[in-house]
């Protein structure tokens, strides 16, 4: 006789719990719910090819879905109509700014910097204000409250506010951008960078620890950015052709190294080495670069990516010993670009060598070479054999 067992009768059309097939969440057929980096949820839907966003973000996905269900019901019952102009801009600046940042395709460092500016300078003032209530007078009052001695920080904060509100204007959430302060979005360098002389470069290099001396040479003679230099690996060095292949850069958002593409699309490039620095690079590869094809050319003392702050611990005393305490590390790149311009590099050649996608920055280095005009004039006369 078979073992006895408890039998649970099953009504027709049903299954017991053990036989039931697990249910999966139903895919939403109307609208879309996206979770933002802030943790809140943005609801949107499309009618006649145009996407409509909820005027606020929601604390839960369920709340966002309920809002969409109400809009769907309005459409089915022919009660739906677009929000009238008077209702645009009800979304607060904080909600819109978080959504704006979430929807942008940005490099990690740029995203981190935008978030820092939002938290420090914009959200404390405009965060709870509806977009439509941000008027030019409020923007001017906020701008005047910023520390005038921190010109770059003030420029960046204003530029970000203007950009965010410019997007809101283009999307129809605002009738006009309230940012109208002339010149507020332009950062002017307080003091122009004075390029280093060859003697100063040699003195700085000699004063650096041996493992970073070639880094000074490359920064000045190839004008690579710091993030490009510190991501260079053995496989990026082509000594047969005498060049460096630049295809990556490291940045430090939130204090951690993140490897990505260079600053701009033009940053992916081959940079030819002046022949006189190749012997030093060969010696550096033998003595200081990390081993293997993926070994970093300029690792820190632990074999990892070199941080800007760590480099400055040895760069500051080196530049001071050379009599150039004012020369930033970026000043070495500026020096290299200026030397290239002085040797007759065209604008296109400068853009290619520096990895610039626009002419504006490259033009600065051509202008920096203008002090050679007098020397050029003297050479023109000398070519004729004329003597004063």
Short mmCIF file of C-alpha atoms in Angstrom, two decimals, residues 194-338:
data_model
loop_
_atom_site.label_atom_id
_atom_site.label_comp_id
_atom_site.label_asym_id
_atom_site.label_seq_id
_atom_site.Cartn_x
_atom_site.Cartn_y
_atom_site.Cartn_z
CA UNK A 194 54.83 82.92 -18.67
CA UNK A 195 56.40 80.00 -20.56
CA UNK A 196 59.53 78.47 -19.08
CA UNK A 197 62.90 78.96 -20.70
CA UNK A 198 65.03 76.01 -21.74
CA UNK A 199 67.34 76.67 -18.80
CA UNK A 200 64.39 76.71 -16.39
CA UNK A 201 63.01 73.47 -17.82
CA UNK A 202 66.38 71.81 -17.39
CA UNK A 203 66.64 73.06 -13.79
CA UNK A 204 63.15 71.77 -12.94
CA UNK A 205 63.89 68.39 -14.49
CA UNK A 206 67.16 68.06 -12.58
CA UNK A 207 65.45 68.91 -9.28
CA UNK A 208 62.72 66.27 -9.70
CA UNK A 209 63.08 62.69 -8.39
CA UNK A 210 64.58 60.49 -11.16
CA UNK A 211 61.30 58.60 -11.71
CA UNK A 212 59.52 61.82 -12.76
CA UNK A 213 62.22 63.61 -14.76
CA UNK A 214 61.09 62.25 -18.12
CA UNK A 215 57.54 63.24 -17.21
CA UNK A 216 58.75 66.87 -17.14
CA UNK A 217 60.33 66.38 -20.56
CA UNK A 218 57.14 64.95 -22.07
CA UNK A 219 54.91 67.56 -20.43
CA UNK A 220 56.94 70.37 -21.94
CA UNK A 221 58.14 68.96 -25.28
CA UNK A 222 54.98 67.06 -26.27
CA UNK A 223 52.47 69.26 -24.37
CA UNK A 224 50.42 66.29 -23.16
CA UNK A 225 47.80 66.90 -20.48
CA UNK A 226 48.44 65.57 -16.98
CA UNK A 227 45.67 62.97 -17.28
CA UNK A 228 47.10 61.79 -20.60
CA UNK A 229 50.62 61.50 -19.24
CA UNK A 230 49.62 59.54 -16.16
CA UNK A 231 47.64 57.00 -18.23
CA UNK A 232 50.45 56.33 -20.72
CA UNK A 233 51.49 52.67 -20.81
CA UNK A 234 54.39 50.84 -22.40
CA UNK A 235 52.24 49.74 -25.34
CA UNK A 236 51.54 53.41 -26.14
CA UNK A 237 55.21 54.06 -26.92
CA UNK A 238 56.25 53.44 -30.54
CA UNK A 239 59.99 54.02 -30.61
CA UNK A 240 60.32 52.72 -34.17
CA UNK A 241 58.27 55.68 -35.37
CA UNK A 242 59.27 57.98 -32.52
CA UNK A 243 55.79 58.73 -31.23
CA UNK A 244 53.32 58.32 -28.39
CA UNK A 245 49.81 57.01 -29.04
CA UNK A 246 47.38 58.97 -26.90
CA UNK A 247 43.99 57.28 -26.65
CA UNK A 248 43.07 57.46 -22.96
CA UNK A 249 43.28 59.76 -19.96
CA UNK A 250 42.73 59.32 -16.25
CA UNK A 251 40.59 61.65 -14.16
CA UNK A 252 39.79 61.68 -10.44
CA UNK A 253 36.06 62.26 -9.80
CA UNK A 254 35.24 61.69 -6.12
CA UNK A 255 38.94 61.07 -5.47
CA UNK A 256 39.17 57.79 -7.42
CA UNK A 257 40.96 57.22 -10.74
CA UNK A 258 38.68 56.71 -13.74
CA UNK A 259 40.19 55.88 -17.12
CA UNK A 260 38.31 57.15 -20.17
CA UNK A 261 38.81 58.99 -23.42
CA UNK A 262 40.88 62.18 -23.52
CA UNK A 263 39.26 65.55 -22.90
CA UNK A 264 37.88 65.85 -26.44
CA UNK A 265 37.50 63.62 -29.49
CA UNK A 266 40.56 65.32 -30.97
CA UNK A 267 42.51 64.13 -27.94
CA UNK A 268 42.93 60.68 -29.51
CA UNK A 269 46.08 61.27 -31.52
CA UNK A 270 49.68 60.32 -32.27
CA UNK A 271 52.23 62.75 -30.87
CA UNK A 272 55.70 62.66 -32.38
CA UNK A 273 58.64 62.93 -30.00
CA UNK A 274 61.46 65.43 -30.50
CA UNK A 275 64.43 63.09 -31.13
CA UNK A 276 66.58 64.64 -28.39
CA UNK A 277 64.32 63.30 -25.59
CA UNK A 278 64.09 59.70 -26.88
CA UNK A 279 67.31 58.47 -25.15
CA UNK A 280 65.98 59.71 -21.79
CA UNK A 281 62.66 57.96 -22.46
CA UNK A 282 64.48 54.69 -23.27
CA UNK A 283 66.38 54.87 -19.98
CA UNK A 284 63.15 55.63 -18.11
CA UNK A 285 61.46 52.57 -19.61
CA UNK A 286 64.34 50.42 -18.34
CA UNK A 287 64.51 51.92 -14.86
CA UNK A 288 61.15 53.32 -13.75
CA UNK A 289 58.14 52.28 -15.85
CA UNK A 290 55.93 49.46 -14.56
CA UNK A 291 56.57 46.08 -16.22
CA UNK A 292 54.51 44.52 -19.01
CA UNK A 293 52.74 46.02 -22.04
CA UNK A 294 50.10 47.59 -19.76
CA UNK A 295 52.68 48.93 -17.31
CA UNK A 296 52.22 52.61 -16.51
CA UNK A 297 55.05 54.88 -17.67
CA UNK A 298 54.71 57.08 -14.58
CA UNK A 299 53.25 55.04 -11.73
CA UNK A 300 53.24 56.33 -8.18
CA UNK A 301 55.43 54.68 -5.57
CA UNK A 302 52.80 51.94 -5.19
CA UNK A 303 52.64 51.20 -8.92
CA UNK A 304 49.25 52.83 -9.38
CA UNK A 305 48.02 55.99 -11.12
CA UNK A 306 49.84 59.12 -10.02
CA UNK A 307 47.57 61.72 -8.42
CA UNK A 308 48.03 65.41 -9.15
CA UNK A 309 48.47 66.17 -5.45
CA UNK A 310 51.21 63.57 -5.06
CA UNK A 311 53.14 64.98 -8.01
CA UNK A 312 52.96 68.51 -6.61
CA UNK A 313 54.71 67.39 -3.43
CA UNK A 314 57.89 67.04 -5.48
CA UNK A 315 57.09 69.53 -8.27
CA UNK A 316 56.67 72.55 -5.98
CA UNK A 317 60.20 72.41 -4.54
CA UNK A 318 61.62 71.64 -7.98
CA UNK A 319 60.05 74.69 -9.63
CA UNK A 320 61.06 76.86 -6.66
CA UNK A 321 64.66 75.70 -6.99
CA UNK A 322 64.52 76.68 -10.67
CA UNK A 323 63.32 80.16 -9.74
CA UNK A 324 59.82 79.59 -11.16
CA UNK A 325 57.47 79.14 -8.14
CA UNK A 326 54.68 80.55 -10.34
CA UNK A 327 54.87 77.83 -13.01
CA UNK A 328 51.98 75.38 -12.70
CA UNK A 329 52.21 71.89 -14.17
CA UNK A 330 49.81 73.09 -16.88
CA UNK A 331 52.40 75.80 -17.53
CA UNK A 332 54.67 73.07 -18.90
CA UNK A 333 52.01 72.18 -21.50
CA UNK A 334 51.67 75.88 -22.27
CA UNK A 335 55.44 76.08 -22.68
CA UNK A 336 55.50 73.17 -25.13
CA UNK A 337 52.66 74.62 -27.18
CA UNK A 338 54.36 78.00 -27.30
#
